[in-house]
mmCIF file of C-alpha atoms and ligand atoms in Angstrom:
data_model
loop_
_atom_site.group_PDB
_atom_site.id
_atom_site.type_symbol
_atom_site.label_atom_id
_atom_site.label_comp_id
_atom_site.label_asym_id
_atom_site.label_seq_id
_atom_site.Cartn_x
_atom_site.Cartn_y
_atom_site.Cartn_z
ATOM 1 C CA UNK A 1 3.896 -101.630 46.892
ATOM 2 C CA UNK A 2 0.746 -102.893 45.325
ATOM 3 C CA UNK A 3 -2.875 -100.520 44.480
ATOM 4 C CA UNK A 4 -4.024 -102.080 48.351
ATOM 5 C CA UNK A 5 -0.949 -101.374 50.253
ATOM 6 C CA UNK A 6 -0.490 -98.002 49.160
ATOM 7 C CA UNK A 7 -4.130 -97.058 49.436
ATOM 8 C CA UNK A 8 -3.549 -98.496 53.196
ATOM 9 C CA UNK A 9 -0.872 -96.399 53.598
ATOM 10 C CA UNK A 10 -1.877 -92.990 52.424
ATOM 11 C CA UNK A 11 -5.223 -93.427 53.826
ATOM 12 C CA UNK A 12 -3.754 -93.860 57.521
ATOM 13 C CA UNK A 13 -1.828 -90.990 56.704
ATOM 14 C CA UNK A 14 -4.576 -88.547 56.158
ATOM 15 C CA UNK A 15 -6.826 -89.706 58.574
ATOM 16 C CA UNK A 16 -3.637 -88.646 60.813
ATOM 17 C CA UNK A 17 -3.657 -85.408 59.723
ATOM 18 C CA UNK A 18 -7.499 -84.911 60.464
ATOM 19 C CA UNK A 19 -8.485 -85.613 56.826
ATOM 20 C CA UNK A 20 -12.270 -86.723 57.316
ATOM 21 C CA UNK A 21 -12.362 -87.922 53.553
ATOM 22 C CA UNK A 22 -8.907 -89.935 53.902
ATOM 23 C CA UNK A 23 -9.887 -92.951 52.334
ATOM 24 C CA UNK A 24 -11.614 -91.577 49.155
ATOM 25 C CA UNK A 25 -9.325 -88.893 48.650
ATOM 26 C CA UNK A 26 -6.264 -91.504 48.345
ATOM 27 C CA UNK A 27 -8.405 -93.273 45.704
ATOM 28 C CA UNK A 28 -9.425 -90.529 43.734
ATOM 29 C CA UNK A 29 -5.308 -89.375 43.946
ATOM 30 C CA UNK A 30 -4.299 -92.911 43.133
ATOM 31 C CA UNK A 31 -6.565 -93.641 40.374
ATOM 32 C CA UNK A 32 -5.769 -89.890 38.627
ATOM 33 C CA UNK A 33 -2.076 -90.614 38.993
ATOM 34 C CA UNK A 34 -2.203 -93.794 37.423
ATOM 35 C CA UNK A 35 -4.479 -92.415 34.655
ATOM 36 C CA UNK A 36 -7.893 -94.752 35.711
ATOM 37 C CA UNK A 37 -10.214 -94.554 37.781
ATOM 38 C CA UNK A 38 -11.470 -95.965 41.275
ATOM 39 C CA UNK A 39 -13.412 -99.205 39.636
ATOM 40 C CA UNK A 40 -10.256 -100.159 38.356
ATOM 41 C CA UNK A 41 -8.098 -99.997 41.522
ATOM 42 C CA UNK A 42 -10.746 -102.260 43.462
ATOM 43 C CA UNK A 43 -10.759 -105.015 40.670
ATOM 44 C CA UNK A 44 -6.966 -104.320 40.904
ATOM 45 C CA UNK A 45 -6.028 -104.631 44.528
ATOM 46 C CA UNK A 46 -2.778 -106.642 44.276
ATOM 47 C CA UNK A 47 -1.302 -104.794 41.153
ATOM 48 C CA UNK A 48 1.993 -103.578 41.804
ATOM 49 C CA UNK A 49 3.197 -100.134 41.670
ATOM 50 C CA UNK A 50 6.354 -99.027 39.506
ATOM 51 C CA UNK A 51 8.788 -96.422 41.147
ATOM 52 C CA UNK A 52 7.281 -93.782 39.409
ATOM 53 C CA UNK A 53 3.893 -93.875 40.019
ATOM 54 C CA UNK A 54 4.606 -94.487 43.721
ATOM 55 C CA UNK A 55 6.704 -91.003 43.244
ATOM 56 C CA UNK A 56 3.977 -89.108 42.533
ATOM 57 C CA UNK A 57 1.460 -90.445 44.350
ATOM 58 C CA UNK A 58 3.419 -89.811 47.536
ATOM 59 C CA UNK A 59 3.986 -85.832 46.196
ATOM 60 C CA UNK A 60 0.026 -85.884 45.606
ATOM 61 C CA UNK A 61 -0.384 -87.285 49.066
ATOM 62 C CA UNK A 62 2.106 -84.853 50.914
ATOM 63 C CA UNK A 63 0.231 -82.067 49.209
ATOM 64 C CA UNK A 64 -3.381 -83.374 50.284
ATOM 65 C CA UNK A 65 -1.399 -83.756 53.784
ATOM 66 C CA UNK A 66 -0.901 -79.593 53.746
ATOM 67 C CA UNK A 67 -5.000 -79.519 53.308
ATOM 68 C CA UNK A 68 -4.632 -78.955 49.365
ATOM 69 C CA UNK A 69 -8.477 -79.945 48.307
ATOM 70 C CA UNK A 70 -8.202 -82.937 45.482
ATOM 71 C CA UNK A 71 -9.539 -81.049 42.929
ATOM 72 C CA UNK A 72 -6.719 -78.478 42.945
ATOM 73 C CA UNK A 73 -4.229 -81.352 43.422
ATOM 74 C CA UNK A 74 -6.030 -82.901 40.154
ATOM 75 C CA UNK A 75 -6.780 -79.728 38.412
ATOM 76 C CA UNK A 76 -10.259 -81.107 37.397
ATOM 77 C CA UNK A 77 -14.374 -81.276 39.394
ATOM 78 C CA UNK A 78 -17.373 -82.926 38.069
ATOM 79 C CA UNK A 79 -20.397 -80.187 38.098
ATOM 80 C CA UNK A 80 -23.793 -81.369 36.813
ATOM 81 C CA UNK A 81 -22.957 -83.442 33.715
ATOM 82 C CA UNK A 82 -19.340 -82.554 32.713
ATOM 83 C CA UNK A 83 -16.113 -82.087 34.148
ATOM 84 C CA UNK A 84 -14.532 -78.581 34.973
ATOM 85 C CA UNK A 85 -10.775 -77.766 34.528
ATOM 86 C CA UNK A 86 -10.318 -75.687 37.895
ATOM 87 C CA UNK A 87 -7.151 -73.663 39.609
ATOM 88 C CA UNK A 88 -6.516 -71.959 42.775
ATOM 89 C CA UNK A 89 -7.793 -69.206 40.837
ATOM 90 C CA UNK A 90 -11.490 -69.945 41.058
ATOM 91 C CA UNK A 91 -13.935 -71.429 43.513
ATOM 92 C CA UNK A 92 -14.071 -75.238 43.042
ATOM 93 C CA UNK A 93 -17.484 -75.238 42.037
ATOM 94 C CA UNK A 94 -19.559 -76.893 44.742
ATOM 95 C CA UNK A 95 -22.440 -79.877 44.609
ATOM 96 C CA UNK A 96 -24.472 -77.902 46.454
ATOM 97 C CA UNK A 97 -25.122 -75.118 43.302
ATOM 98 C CA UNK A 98 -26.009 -77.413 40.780
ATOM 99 C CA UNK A 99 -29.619 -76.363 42.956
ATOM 100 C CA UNK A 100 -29.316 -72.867 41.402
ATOM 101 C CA UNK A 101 -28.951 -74.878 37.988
ATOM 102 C CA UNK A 102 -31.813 -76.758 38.962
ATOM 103 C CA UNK A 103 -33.858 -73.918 40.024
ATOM 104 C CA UNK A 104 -33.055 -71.773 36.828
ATOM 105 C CA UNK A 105 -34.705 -74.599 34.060
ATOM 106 C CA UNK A 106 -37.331 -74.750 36.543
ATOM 107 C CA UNK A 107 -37.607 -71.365 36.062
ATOM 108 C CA UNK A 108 -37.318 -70.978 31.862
ATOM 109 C CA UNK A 109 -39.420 -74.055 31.739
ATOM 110 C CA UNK A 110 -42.705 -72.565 33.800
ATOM 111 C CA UNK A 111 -42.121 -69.142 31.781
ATOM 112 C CA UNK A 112 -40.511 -69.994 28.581
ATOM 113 C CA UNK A 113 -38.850 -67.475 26.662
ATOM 114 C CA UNK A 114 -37.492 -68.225 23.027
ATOM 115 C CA UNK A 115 -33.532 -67.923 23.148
ATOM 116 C CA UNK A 116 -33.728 -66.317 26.531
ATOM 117 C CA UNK A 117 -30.981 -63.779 27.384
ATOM 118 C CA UNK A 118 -28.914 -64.782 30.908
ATOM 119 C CA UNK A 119 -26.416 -63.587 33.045
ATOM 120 C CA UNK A 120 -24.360 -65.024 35.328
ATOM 121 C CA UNK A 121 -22.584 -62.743 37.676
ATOM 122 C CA UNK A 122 -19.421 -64.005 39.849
ATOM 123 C CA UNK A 123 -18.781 -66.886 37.042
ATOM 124 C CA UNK A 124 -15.458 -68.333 38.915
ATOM 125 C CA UNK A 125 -14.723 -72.098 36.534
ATOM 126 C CA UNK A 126 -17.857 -70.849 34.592
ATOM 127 C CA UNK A 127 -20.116 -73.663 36.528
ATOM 128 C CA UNK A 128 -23.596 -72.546 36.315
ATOM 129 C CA UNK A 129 -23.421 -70.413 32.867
ATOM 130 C CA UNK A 130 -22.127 -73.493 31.323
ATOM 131 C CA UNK A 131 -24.521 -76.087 33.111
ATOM 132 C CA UNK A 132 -27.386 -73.355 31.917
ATOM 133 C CA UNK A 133 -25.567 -73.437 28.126
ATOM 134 C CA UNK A 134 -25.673 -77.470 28.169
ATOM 135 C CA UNK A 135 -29.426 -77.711 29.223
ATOM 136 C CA UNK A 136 -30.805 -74.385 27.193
ATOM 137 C CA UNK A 137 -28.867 -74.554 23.750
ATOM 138 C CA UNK A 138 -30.762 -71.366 22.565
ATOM 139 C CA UNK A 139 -29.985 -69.299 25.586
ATOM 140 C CA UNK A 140 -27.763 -66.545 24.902
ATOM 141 C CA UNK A 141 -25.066 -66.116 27.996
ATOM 142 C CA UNK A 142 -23.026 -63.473 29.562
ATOM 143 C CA UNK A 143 -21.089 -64.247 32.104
ATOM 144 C CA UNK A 144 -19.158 -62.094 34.372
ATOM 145 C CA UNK A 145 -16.246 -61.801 37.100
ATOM 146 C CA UNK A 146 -14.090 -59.606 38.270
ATOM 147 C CA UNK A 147 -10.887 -61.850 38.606
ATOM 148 C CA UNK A 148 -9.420 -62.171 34.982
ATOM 149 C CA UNK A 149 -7.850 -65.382 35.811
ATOM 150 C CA UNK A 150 -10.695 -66.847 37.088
ATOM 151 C CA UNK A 151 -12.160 -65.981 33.652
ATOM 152 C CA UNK A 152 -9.248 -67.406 32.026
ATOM 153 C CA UNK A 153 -10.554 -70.858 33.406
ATOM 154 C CA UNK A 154 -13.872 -70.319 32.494
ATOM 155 C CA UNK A 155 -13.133 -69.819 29.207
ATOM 156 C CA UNK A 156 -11.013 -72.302 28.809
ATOM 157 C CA UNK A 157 -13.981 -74.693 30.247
ATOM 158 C CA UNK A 158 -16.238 -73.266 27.749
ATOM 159 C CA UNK A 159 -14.038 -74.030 25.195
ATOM 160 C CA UNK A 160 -13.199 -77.790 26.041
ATOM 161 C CA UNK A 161 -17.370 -77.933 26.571
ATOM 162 C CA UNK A 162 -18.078 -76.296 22.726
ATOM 163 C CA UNK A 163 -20.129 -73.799 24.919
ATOM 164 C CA UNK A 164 -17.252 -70.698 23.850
ATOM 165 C CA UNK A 165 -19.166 -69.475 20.955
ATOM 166 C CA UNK A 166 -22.841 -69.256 23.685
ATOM 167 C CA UNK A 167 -21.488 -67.972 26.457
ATOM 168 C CA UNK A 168 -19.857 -64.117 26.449
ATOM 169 C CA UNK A 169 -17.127 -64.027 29.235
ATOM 170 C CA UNK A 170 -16.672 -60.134 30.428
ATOM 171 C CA UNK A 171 -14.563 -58.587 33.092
ATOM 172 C CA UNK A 172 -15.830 -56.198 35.405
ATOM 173 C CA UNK A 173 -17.228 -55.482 38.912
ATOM 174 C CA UNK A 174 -21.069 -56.708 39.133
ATOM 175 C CA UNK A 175 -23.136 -55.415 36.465
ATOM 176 C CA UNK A 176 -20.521 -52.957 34.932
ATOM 177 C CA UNK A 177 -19.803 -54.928 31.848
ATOM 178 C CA UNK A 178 -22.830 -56.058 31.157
ATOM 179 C CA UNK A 179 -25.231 -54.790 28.182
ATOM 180 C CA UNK A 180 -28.964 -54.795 27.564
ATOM 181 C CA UNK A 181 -31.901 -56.288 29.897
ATOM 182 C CA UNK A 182 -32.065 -60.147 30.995
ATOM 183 C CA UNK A 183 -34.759 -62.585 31.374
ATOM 184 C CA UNK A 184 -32.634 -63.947 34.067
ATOM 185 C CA UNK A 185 -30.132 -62.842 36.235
ATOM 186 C CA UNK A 186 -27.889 -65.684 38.359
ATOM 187 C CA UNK A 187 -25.548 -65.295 41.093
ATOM 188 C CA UNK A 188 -23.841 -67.371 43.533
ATOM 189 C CA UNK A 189 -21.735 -64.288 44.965
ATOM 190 C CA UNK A 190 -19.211 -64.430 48.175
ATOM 191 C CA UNK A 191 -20.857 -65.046 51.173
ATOM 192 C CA UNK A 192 -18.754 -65.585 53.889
ATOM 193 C CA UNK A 193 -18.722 -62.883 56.718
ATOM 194 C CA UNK A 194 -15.545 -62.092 58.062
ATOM 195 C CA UNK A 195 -16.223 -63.617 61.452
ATOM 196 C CA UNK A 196 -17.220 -66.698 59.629
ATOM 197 C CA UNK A 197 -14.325 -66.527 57.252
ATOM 198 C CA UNK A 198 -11.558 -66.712 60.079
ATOM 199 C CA UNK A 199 -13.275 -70.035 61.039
ATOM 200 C CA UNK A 200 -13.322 -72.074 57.554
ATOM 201 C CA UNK A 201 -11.339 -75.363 56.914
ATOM 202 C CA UNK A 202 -7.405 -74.736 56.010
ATOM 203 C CA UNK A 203 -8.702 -76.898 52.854
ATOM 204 C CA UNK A 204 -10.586 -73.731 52.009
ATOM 205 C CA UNK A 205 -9.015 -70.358 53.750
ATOM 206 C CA UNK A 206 -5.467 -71.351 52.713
ATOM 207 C CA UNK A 207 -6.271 -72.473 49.207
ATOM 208 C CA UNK A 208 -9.459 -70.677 47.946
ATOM 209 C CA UNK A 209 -9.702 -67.388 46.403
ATOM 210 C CA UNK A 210 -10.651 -64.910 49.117
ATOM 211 C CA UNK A 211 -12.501 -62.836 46.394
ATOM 212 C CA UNK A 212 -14.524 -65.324 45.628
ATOM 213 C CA UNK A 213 -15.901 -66.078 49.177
ATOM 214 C CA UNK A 214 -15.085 -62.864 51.696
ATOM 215 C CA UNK A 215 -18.423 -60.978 51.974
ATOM 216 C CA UNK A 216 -17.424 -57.954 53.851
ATOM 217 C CA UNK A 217 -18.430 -57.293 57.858
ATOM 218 C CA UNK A 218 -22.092 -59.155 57.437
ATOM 219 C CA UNK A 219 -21.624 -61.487 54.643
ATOM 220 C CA UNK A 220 -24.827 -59.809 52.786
ATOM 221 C CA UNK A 221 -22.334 -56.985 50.972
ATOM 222 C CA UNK A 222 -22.955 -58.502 47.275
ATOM 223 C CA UNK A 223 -26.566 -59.344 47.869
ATOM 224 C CA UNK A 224 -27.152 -55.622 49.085
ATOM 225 C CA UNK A 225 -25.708 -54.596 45.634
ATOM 226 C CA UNK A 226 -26.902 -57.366 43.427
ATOM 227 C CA UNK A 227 -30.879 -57.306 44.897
ATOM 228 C CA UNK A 228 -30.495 -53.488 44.229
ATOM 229 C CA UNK A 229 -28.785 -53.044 40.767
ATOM 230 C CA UNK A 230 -30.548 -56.234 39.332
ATOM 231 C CA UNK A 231 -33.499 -54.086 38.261
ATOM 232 C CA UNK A 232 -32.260 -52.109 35.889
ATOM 233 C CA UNK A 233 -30.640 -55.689 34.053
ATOM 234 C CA UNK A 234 -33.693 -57.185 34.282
ATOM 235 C CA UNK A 235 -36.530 -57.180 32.055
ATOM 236 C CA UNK A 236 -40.355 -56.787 32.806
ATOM 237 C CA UNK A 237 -41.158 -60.043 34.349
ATOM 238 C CA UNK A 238 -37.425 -61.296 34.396
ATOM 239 C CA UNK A 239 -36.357 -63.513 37.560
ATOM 240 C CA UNK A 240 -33.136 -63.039 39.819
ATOM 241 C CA UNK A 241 -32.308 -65.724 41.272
ATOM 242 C CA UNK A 242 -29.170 -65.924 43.849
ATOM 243 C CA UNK A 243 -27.644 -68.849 45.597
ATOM 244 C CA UNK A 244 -27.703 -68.085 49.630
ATOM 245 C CA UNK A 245 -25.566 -68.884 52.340
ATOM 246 C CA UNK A 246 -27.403 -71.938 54.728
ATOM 247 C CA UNK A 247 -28.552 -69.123 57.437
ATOM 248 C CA UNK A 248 -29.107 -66.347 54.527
ATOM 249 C CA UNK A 249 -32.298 -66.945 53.895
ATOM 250 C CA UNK A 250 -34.404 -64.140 56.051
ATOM 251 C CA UNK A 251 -31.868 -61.481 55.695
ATOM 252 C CA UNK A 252 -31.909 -62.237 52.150
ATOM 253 C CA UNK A 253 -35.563 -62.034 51.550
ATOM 254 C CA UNK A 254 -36.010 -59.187 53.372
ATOM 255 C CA UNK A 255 -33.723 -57.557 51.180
ATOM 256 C CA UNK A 256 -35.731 -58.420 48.142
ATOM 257 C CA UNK A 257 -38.930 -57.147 49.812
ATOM 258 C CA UNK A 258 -37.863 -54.303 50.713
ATOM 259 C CA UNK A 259 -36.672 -52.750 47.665
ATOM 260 C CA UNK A 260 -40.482 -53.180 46.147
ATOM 261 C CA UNK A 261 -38.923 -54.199 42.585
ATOM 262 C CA UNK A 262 -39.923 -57.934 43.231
ATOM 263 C CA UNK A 263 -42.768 -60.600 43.355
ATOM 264 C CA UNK A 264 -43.194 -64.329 43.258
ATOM 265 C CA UNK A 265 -40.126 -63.973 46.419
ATOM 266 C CA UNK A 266 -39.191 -67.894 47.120
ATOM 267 C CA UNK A 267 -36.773 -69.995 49.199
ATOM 268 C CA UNK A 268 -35.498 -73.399 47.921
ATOM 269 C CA UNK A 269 -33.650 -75.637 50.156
ATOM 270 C CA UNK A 270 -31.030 -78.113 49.150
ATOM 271 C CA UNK A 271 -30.944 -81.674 49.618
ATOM 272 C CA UNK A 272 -29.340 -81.280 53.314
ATOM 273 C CA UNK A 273 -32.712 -79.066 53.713
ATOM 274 C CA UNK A 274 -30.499 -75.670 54.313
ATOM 275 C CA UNK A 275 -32.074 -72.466 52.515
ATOM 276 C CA UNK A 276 -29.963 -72.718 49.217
ATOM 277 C CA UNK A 277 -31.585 -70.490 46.775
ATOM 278 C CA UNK A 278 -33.513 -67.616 46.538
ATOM 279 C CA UNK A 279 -35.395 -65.879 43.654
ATOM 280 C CA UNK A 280 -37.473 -63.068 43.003
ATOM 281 C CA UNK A 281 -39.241 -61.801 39.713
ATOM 282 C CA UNK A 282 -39.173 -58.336 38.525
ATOM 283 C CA UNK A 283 -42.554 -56.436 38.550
HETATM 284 C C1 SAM B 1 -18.668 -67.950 45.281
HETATM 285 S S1 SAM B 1 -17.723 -67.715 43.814
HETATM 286 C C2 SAM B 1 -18.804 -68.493 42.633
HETATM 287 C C3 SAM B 1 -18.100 -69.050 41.425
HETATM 288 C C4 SAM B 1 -19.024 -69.862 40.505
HETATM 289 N N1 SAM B 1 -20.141 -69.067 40.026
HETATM 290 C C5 SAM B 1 -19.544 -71.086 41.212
HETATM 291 O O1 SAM B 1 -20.729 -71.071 41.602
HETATM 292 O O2 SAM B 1 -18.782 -72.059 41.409
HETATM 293 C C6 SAM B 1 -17.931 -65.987 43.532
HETATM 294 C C7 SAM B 1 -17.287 -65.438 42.271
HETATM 295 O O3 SAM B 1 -17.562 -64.020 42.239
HETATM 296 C C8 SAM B 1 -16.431 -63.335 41.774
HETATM 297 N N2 SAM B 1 -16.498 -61.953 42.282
HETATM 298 C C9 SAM B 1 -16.115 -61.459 43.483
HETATM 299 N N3 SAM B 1 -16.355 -60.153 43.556
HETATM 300 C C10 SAM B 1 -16.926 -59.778 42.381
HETATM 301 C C11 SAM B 1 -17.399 -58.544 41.854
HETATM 302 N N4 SAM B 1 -17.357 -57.431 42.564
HETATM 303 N N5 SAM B 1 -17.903 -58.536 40.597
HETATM 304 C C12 SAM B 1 -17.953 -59.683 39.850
HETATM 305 N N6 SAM B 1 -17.522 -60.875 40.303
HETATM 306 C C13 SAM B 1 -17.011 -60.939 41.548
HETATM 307 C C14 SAM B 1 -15.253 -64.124 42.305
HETATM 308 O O4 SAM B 1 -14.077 -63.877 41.556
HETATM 309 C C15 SAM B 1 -15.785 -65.552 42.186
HETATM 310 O O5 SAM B 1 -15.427 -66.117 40.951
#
């Protein structure tokens, strides 16, 4: 079959099984299995397949078929400006927290702080910490989880990024392992409710860790925790700042009222305009 055919093929195939990306998805499969990328397929349409390449193409497309998200199928996802190796052992990191990324140089560049101290709590792939390494080569990072293997990948990222000697990878629940005060404290924690959780995409439910997105009864469990245990990580004047579920945002805030520890309390939105992040600043 030739690069058009196939593409033809595979793409009628997904959108059969409900696949609302069907089309791109069979590139992006096509052009990892033959090693190239998507340009090269469309100045390529006729070229023809060998037997091998249409092999695994087909086993790529029979897993997408079961709901398997791409970047699992290709072991890799761009986040901000590199690419992440990524498992069913972490979240794949989303588009939507390079905002929290965004929001933290925002954040070190209105208050700067020489070689400022950061922690990242809930690292999964190691997404933000190593966005925050790339853009703040002085920073000093710990980053934390409590799955091992998801640690294993972000090590491995920060490794393959030259980020392994800026970034401290620790095991533990929350802020157990960490050590010392922060200028700034990041988290994009699990936030799915279980209500909500019975309702996510197969793509997600069947293939995602559940410890990375399963939130308890309310959803709020880790923000309860984090919003209350941040204060004693965070220095005088040090900001938290925690990525929030799209309908988060009021619980959320009132959370970080409440406990009196915090000023300067703000919302950001993402670019769909849902609440995305929120931050506070220690008094
Ligand atoms: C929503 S994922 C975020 C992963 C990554 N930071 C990202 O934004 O792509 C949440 C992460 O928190 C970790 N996690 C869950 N419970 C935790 C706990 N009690 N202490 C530390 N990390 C935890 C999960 O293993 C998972 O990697």
């Amino acid at each position: 079959m030739t690069i058009r055919e196939i593409i033809f093929q595979a793409t009628a195939q997904l959108e059969g099984a409900g696949i609302p990306s069907a089309r791109l998805d069979a590139e992006v499969l096509l052009a990892f299995c033959l090693n190239s990328d998507r340009l090269e397929l469309m100045k390529n349409p006729e070229k023809l397949l060998d037997n091998a390449e249409q092999t695994s193409f087909c086993a790529f497309i029979a897993r997408r078929l079961r709901h398997e998200p791409v970047a699992y199928i290709t072991g890799r996802k761009a986040f901000w400006s590199f690419t992440l190796e990524v498992n069913n052992d972490v979240l794949i990191p989303r588009p939507d927290t390079e905002v929290i990324v965004e929001e933290a140089l925002a954040v070190l560049n209105a208050h700067p702080v020489d070689q400022p101290r950061i922690l990242d709590i809930g690292t999964g792939s190691g997404a933000i910490a190593l966005a925050l390494a790339s853009e703040v080569p002085g920073a000093q990072i710990t980053a934390t989880d409590i799955s091992d293997m998801a640690l294993a990948v972000a090590k491995k990222n920060a490794l393959a990024l030259g980020r392994d000697q800026q970034v401290t990878f620790l095991q533990g629940n929350l802020f157990t392992p960490a050590h010392g005060t922060f200028d700034l404290i990041v988290s994009n924690p699990p936030y799915i409710s279980a209500g909500e959780y019975e309702t996510l995409p197969a793509g997600v439910k069947d293939f995602e860790p559940r410890v990375a997105l399963f939130a308890g009864k309310s959803g709020l469990e880790f923000y309860e925790n984090l919003v209350y245990q941040a204060k004693d990580y965070l220095k005088e004047k040090g900001w938290l700042l925690l990525e929030i579920g799209g309908k988060q945002s009021r619980e959320v805030r009132n959370l970080l009222e409440m406990t009196e520890f915090y000023d300067s309390i703000d919302v950001r939105a993402d670019y769909a305009g849902l609440s995305r992040v929120i931050k506070g600043r220690r008094k």
